[in-house]
Short mmCIF file of C-alpha atoms in Angstrom, two decimals:
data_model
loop_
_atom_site.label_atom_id
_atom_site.label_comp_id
_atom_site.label_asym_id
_atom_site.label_seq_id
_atom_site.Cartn_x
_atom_site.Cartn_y
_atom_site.Cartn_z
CA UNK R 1201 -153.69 -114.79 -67.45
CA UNK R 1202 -152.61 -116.52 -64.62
CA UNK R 1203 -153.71 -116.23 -60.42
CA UNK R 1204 -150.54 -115.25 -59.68
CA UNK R 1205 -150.58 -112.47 -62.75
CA UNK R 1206 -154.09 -111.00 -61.26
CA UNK R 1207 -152.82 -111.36 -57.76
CA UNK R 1208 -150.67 -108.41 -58.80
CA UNK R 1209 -153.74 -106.35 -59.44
CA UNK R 1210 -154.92 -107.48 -55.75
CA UNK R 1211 -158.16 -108.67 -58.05
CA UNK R 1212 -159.83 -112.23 -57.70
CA UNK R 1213 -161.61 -114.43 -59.87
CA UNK R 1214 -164.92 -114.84 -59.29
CA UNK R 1215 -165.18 -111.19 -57.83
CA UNK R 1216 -164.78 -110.67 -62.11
CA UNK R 1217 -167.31 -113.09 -62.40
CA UNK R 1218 -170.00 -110.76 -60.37
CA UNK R 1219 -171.26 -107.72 -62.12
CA UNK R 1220 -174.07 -105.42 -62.25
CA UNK R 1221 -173.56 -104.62 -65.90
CA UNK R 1222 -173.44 -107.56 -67.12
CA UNK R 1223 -176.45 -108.87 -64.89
CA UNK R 1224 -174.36 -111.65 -63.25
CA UNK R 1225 -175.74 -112.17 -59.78
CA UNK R 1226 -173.66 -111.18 -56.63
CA UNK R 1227 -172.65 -113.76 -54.09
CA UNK R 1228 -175.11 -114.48 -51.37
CA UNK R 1229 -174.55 -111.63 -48.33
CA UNK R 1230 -173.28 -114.67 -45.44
CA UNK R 1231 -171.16 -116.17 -48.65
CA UNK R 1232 -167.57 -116.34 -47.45
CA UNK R 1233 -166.53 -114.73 -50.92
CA UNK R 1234 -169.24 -112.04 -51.00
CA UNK R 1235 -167.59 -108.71 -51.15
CA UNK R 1236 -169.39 -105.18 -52.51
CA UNK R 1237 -168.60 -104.45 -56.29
CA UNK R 1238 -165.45 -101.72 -57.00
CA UNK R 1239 -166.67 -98.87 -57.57
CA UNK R 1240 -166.16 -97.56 -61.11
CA UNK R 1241 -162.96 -96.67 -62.16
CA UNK R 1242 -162.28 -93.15 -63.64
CA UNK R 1243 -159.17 -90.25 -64.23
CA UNK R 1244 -159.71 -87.90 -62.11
CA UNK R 1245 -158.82 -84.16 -63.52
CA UNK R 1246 -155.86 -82.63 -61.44
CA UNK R 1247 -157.33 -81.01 -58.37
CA UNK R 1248 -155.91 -77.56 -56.82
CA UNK R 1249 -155.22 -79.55 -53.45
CA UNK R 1250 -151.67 -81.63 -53.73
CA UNK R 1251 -151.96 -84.89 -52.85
CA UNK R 1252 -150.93 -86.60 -49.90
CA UNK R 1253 -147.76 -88.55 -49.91
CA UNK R 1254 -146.97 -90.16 -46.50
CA UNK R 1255 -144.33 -92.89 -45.98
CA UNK R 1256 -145.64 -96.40 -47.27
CA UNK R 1257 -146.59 -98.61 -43.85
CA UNK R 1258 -145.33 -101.86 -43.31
CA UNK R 1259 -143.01 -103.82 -44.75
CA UNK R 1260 -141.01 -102.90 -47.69
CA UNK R 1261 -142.85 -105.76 -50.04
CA UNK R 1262 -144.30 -104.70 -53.61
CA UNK R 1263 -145.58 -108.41 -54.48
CA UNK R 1264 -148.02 -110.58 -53.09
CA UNK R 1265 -148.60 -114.09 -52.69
CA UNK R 1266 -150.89 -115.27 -55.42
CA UNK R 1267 -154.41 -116.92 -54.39
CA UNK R 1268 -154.34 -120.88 -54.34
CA UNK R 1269 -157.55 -120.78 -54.87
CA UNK R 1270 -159.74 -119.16 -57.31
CA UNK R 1271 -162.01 -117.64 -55.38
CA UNK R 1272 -159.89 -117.20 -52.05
CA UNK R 1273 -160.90 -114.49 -50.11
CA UNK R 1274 -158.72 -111.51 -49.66
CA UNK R 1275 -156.77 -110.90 -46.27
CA UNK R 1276 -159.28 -108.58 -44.06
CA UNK R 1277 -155.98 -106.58 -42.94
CA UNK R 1278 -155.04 -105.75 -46.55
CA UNK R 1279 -156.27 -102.49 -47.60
CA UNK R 1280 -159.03 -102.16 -50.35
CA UNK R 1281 -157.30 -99.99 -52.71
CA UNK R 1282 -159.59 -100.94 -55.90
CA UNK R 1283 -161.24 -97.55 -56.27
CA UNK R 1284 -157.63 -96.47 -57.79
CA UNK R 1285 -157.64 -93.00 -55.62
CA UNK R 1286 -154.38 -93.64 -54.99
CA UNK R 1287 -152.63 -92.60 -58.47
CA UNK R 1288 -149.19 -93.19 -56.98
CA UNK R 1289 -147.83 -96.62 -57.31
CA UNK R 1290 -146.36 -98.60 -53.94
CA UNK R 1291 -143.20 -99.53 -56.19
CA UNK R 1292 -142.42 -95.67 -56.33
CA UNK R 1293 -143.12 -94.82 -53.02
CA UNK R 1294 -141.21 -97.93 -51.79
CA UNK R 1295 -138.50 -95.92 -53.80
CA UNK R 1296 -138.83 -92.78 -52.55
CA UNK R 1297 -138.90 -94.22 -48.90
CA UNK R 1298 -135.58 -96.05 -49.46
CA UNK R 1299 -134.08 -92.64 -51.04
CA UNK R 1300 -135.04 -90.36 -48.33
CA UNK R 1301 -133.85 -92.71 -44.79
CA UNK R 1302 -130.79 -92.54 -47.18
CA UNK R 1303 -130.86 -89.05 -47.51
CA UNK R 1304 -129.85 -89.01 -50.91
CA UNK R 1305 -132.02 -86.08 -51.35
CA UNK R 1306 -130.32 -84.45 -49.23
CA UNK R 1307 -127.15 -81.83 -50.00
CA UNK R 1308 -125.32 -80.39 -47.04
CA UNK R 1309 -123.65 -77.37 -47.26
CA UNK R 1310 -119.78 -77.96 -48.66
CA UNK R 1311 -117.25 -78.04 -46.08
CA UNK R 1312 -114.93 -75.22 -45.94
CA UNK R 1313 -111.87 -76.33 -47.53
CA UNK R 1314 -113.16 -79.34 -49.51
CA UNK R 1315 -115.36 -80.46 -52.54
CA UNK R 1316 -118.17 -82.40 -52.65
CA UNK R 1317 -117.74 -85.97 -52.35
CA UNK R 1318 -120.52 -87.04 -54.13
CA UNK R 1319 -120.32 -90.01 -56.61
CA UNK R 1320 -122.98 -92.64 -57.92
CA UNK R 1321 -120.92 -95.49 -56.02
CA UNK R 1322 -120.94 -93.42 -53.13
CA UNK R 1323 -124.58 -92.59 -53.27
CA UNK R 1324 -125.52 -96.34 -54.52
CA UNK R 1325 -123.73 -97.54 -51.13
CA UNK R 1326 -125.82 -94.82 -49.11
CA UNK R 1327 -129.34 -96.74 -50.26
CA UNK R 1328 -127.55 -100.00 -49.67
CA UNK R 1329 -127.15 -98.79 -45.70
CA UNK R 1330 -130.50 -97.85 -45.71
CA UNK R 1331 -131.96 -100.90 -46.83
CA UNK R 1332 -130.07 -102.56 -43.52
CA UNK R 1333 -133.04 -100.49 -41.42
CA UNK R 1334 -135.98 -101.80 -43.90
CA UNK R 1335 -137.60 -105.16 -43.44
CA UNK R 1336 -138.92 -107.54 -46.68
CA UNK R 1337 -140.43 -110.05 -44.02
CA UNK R 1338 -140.16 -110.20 -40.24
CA UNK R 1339 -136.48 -110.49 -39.53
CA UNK R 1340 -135.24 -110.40 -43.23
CA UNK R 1341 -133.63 -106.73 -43.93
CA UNK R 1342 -133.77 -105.49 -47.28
CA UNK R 1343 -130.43 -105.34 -47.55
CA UNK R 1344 -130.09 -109.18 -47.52
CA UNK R 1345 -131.66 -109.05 -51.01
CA UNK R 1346 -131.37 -105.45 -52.71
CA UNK R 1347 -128.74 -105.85 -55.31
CA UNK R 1348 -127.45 -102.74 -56.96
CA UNK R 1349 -126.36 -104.07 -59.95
CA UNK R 1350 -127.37 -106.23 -63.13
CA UNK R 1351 -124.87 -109.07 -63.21
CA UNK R 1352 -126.53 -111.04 -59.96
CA UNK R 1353 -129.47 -110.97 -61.68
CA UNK R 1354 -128.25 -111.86 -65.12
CA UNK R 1355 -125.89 -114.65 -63.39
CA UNK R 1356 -129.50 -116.06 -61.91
CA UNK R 1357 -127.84 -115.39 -58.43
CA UNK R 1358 -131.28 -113.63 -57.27
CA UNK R 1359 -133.37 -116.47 -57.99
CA UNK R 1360 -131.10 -118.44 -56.60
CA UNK R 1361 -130.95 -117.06 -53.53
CA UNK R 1362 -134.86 -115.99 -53.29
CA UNK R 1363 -135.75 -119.78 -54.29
CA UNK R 1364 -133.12 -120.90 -50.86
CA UNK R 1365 -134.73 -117.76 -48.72
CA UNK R 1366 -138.08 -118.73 -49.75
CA UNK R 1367 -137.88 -122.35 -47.91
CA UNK R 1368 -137.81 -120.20 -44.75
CA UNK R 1369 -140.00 -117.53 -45.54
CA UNK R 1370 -142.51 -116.53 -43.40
CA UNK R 1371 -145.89 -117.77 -44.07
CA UNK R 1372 -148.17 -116.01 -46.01
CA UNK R 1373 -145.63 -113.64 -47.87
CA UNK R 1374 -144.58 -113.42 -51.07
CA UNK R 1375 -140.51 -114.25 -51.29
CA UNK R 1376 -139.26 -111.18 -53.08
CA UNK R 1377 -135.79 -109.72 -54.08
CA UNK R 1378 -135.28 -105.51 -55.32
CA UNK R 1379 -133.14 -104.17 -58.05
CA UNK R 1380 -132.06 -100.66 -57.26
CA UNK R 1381 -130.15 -99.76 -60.92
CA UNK R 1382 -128.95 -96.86 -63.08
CA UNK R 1383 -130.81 -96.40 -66.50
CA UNK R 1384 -129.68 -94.40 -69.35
CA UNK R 1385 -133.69 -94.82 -71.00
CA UNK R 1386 -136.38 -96.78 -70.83
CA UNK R 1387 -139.30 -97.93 -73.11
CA UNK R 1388 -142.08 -99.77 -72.73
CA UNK R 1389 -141.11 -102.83 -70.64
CA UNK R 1390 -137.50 -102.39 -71.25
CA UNK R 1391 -134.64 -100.87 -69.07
CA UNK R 1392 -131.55 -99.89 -70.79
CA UNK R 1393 -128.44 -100.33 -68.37
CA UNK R 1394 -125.24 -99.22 -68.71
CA UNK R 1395 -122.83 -100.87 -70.74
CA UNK R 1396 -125.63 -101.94 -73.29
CA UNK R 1397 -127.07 -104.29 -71.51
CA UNK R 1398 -131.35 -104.45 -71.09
CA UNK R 1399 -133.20 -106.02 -68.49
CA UNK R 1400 -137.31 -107.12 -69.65
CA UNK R 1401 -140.01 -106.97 -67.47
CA UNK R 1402 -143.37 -108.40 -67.03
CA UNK R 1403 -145.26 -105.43 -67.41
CA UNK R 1404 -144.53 -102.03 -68.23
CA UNK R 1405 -142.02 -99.53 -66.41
CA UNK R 1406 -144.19 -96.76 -64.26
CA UNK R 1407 -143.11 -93.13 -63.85
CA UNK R 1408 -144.60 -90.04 -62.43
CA UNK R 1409 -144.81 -87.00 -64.55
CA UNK R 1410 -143.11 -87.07 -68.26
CA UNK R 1411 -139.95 -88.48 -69.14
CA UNK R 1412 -137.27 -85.94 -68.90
CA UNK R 1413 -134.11 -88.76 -70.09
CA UNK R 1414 -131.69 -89.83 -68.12
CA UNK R 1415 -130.90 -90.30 -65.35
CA UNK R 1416 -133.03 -92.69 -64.10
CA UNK R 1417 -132.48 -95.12 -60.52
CA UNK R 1418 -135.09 -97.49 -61.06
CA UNK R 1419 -136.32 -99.97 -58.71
CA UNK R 1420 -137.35 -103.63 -59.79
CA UNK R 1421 -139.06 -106.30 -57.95
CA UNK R 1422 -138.12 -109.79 -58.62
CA UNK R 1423 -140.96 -112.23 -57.30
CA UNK R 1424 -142.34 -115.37 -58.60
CA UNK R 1425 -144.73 -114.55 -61.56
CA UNK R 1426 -146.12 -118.38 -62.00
CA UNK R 1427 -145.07 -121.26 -60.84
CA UNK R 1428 -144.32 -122.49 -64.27
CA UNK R 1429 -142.44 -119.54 -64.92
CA UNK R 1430 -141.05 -119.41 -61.47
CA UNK R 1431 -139.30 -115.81 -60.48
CA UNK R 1432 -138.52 -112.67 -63.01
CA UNK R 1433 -138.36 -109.50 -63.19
CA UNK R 1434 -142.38 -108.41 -62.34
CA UNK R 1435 -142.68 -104.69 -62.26
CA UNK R 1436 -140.23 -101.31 -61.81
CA UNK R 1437 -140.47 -97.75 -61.06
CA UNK R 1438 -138.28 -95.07 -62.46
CA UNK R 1439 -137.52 -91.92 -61.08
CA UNK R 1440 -135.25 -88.98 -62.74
CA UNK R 1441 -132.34 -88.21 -61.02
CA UNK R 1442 -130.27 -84.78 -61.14
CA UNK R 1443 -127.12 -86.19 -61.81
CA UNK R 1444 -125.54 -89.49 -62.08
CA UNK R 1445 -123.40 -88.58 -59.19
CA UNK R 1446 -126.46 -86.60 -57.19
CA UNK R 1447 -129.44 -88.82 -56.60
CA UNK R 1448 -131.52 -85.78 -55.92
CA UNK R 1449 -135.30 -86.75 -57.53
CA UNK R 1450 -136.91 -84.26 -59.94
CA UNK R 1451 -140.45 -85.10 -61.68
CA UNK R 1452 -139.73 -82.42 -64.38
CA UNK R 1453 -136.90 -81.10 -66.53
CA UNK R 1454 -136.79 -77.77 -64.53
CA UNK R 1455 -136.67 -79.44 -61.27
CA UNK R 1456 -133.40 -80.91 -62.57
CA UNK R 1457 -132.12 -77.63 -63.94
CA UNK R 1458 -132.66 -75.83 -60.12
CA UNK R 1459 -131.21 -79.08 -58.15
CA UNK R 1460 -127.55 -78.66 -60.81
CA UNK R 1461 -127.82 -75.05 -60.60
CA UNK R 1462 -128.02 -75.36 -56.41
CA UNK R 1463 -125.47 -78.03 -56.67
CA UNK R 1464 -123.06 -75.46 -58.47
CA UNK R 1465 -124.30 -72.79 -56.95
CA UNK R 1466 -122.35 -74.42 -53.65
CA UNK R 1467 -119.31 -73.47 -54.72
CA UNK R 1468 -119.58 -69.68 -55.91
CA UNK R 1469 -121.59 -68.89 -52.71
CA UNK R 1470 -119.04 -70.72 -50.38
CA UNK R 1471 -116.29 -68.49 -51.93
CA UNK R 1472 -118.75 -65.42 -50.50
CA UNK R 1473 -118.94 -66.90 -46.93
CA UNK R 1474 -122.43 -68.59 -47.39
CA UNK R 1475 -123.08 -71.99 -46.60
CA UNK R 1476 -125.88 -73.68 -48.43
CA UNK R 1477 -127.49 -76.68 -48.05
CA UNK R 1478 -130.77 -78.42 -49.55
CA UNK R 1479 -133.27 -80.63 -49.46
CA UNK R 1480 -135.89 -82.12 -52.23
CA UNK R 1481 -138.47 -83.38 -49.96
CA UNK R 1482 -140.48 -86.87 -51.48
CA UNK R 1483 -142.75 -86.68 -48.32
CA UNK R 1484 -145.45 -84.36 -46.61
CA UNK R 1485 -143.53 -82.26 -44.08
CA UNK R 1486 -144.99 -80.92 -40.76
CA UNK R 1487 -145.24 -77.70 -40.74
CA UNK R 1488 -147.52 -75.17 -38.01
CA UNK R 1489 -150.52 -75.10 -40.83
CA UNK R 1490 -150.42 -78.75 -41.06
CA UNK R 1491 -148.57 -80.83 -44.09
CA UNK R 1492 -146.93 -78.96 -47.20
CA UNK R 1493 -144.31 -80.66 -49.27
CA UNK R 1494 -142.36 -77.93 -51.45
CA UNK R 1495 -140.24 -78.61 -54.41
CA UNK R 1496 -136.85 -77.61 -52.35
CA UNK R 1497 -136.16 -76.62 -49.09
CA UNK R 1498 -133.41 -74.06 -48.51
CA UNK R 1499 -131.35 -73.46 -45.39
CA UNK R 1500 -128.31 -70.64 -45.72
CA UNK R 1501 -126.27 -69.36 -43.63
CA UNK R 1502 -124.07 -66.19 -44.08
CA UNK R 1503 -120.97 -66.34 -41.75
CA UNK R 1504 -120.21 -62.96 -42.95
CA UNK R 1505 -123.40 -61.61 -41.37
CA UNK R 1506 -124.52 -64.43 -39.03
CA UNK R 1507 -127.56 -64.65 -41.14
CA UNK R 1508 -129.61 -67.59 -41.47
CA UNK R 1509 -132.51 -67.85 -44.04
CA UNK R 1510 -134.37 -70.75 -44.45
CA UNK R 1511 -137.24 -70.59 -47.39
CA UNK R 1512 -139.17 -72.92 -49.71
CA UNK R 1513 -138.57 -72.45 -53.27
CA UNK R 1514 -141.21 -73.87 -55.22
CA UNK R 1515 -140.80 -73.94 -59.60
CA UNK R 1516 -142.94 -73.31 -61.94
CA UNK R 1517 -142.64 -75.78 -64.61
CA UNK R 1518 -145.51 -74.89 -66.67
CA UNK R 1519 -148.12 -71.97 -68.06
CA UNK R 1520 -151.25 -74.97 -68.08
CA UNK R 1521 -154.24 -73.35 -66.49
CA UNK R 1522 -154.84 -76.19 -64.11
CA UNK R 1523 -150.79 -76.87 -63.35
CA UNK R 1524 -150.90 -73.36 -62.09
CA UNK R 1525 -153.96 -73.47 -59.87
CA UNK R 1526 -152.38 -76.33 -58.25
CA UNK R 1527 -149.46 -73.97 -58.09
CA UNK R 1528 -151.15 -70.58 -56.95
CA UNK R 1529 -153.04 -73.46 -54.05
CA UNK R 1530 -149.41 -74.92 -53.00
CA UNK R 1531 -148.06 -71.17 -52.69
CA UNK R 1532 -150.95 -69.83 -50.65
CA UNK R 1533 -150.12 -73.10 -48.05
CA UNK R 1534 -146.28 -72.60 -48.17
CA UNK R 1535 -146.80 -68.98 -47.97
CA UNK R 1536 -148.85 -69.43 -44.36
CA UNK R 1537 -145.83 -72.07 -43.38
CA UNK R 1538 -142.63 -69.81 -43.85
CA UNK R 1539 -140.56 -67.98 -46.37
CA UNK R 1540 -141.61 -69.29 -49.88
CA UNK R 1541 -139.96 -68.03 -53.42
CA UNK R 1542 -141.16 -69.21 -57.34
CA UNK R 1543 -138.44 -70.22 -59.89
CA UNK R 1544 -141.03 -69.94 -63.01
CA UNK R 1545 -139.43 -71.95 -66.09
CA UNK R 1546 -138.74 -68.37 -68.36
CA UNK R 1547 -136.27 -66.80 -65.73
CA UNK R 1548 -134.62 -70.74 -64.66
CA UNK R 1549 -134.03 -70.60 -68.41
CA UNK R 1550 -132.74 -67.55 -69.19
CA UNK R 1551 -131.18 -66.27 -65.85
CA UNK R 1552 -131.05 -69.31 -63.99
CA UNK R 1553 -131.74 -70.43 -60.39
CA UNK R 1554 -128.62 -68.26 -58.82
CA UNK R 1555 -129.83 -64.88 -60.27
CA UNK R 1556 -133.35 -65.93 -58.47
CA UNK R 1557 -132.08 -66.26 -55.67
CA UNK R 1558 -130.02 -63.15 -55.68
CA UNK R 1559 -133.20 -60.87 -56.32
CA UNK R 1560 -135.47 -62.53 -53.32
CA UNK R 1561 -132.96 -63.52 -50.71
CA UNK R 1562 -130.24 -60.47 -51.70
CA UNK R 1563 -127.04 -63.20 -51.86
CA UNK R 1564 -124.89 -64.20 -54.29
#
């Protein structure tokens, strides 16, 4: 392995060479490089409390500058993340923070005498406007090196430009260019592109939940692995999308079957005089009980009767004892925040989401 392989791990050298176990001494207490043991590593079992997912601080960097040293201390401002509580990775909630200023998970109702203009160009160039608003280093946007499609990268275009950024780089960062693509499937440390082209990575493609196929947007940071091998393709995050033209997230294959049934549902409900608009929030919402973060939020509006309902509709993707007492915890919060209804996988199956929504909120 090389530094700049463990750097990714934010692990040194000689705090491997340190161990209890093994009855290696620690370093000295008033040693520069003395720094307590990691505590033990372990899965935890799914709790009944959601965690929280809050919008990643800082800058919008996923690699760091490897240590020039082997035993160089770590920065005292970066945070000591070795206990591995947090289960979600920075790469996806780097994502999810570029999807959601871009509002991509966002549907607004349909205008009255048009269709939904909704297309993966058009949604790829909503993330690109985004990334205008993030930062990769002190006055460099992310927009100046997000590319949304293979062919820079397989032209060596990225590296290119990331090796001419990097002479100018502010000190102590880690030059660093994103790939925000499409998948049709990936495997291992593979991405399968459109077109049949592939794109290998260093290490292995992370997801949340189970892989539900395509769509996937994935997002790939390009950094400098080695100096021998200078910059590649390090690590990715994918996240399933509900349709190649709607980048609406969904961690499960129900989630996807409620965010195309809502996306349908626009039209029959718009030739009834509803309006209907949702969101699929990736972030803890405030609420008056605190944070909750439901699976869709709904906001209606019946110009027929002036009535406007706005509700959380949670779904029930599975009958596993401990999936529902997450479940059963989430509903008792949402319940105390608003309006809540369940979409349990049986009924979005056989009736689907419209006919739910028709026996709790009375429309369609």
């Amino acid at each position: 392995m090389s530094a700049a392989y463990l750097s990714e791990a934010e692990t040194y050298y000689l705090r491997r060479l340190t161990s209890k176990r093994q009855r290696r001494p620690e370093h000295a207490a008033d040693c520069p490089f003395f720094r307590e043991q990691a505590p033990q590593r372990f899965r935890e079992k799914r709790s009944a409390e959601a965690p929280v997912i809050d919008v990643p601080d800082g800058l919008f960097i996923a690699h760091r500058l490897a240590p020039e040293k082997l035993a160089e201390a770590p920065s005292d401002s970066e945070p000591d993340d070795r206990s591995r509580g947090v289960t979600i990775p920075r790469l996806a909630r780097l994502l999810w923070q570029l999807m959601d200023m871009a509002q991509v998970n966002e549907v607004h109702p349909l205008p009255a005498r048009r269709g939904r203009n909704m297309t993966m160009a058009s949604e790829f160039a909503r993330l690109r406007h985004a990334a205008t608003r993030l930062e990769i280093a002190p006055g460099i946007p992310l927009s100046a090196h997000l590319y949304t499609h293979i062919d820079p990268f397989e032209r060596k275009a990225v590296f290119a430009r990331l090796r001419k950024a990097a002479r100018t780089w502010p000190e102590g960062l880690a030059p660093q260019a994103f790939l925000a693509l499409y998948a049709n499937d990936i495997s291992g440390t593979t991405l399968f592109l459109g077109q049949g082209k592939e794109l290998h990575l260093k290490t292995r493609v992370q997801y949340s939940g189970s892989l539900i196929g395509p769509p996937y947007l994935v997002l790939v940071v390009v950094g400098e692995h080695n100096p021998r091998d200078g910059y590649a393709a390090l690590r990715a995050f994918a996240q399933p999308l509900a349709r190649t033209s709607a980048f609406i997230p969904v961690h499960n294959h129900h989630e996807r079957k409620v965010a195309c049934d809502l996306l349908d549902l626009q039209y029959h409900l718009r030739r009834r005089g509803i309006a209907l608009g949702f969101k699929r929030p990736l972030f803890d919402l405030p609420s008056k009980i605190g944070t909750v973060r439901p699976d869709f939020v709904l906001d209606i509006h019946d110009s027929t009767t002036g009535e406007i309902i706005e509700t959380a509709l949670e779904v029930i993707a599975s009958e596993d004892p401990e999936y529902l007492a997450a479940k059963r915890h989430q509903l008792s919060l949402l319940g105390k925040a608003g309006r809540v209804i369940t979409a349990r996988a049986a009924t979005i199956d056989s009736h689907g989401t419209g006919a739910i929504l028709k026996a709790n909120l009375g429309i369609g």
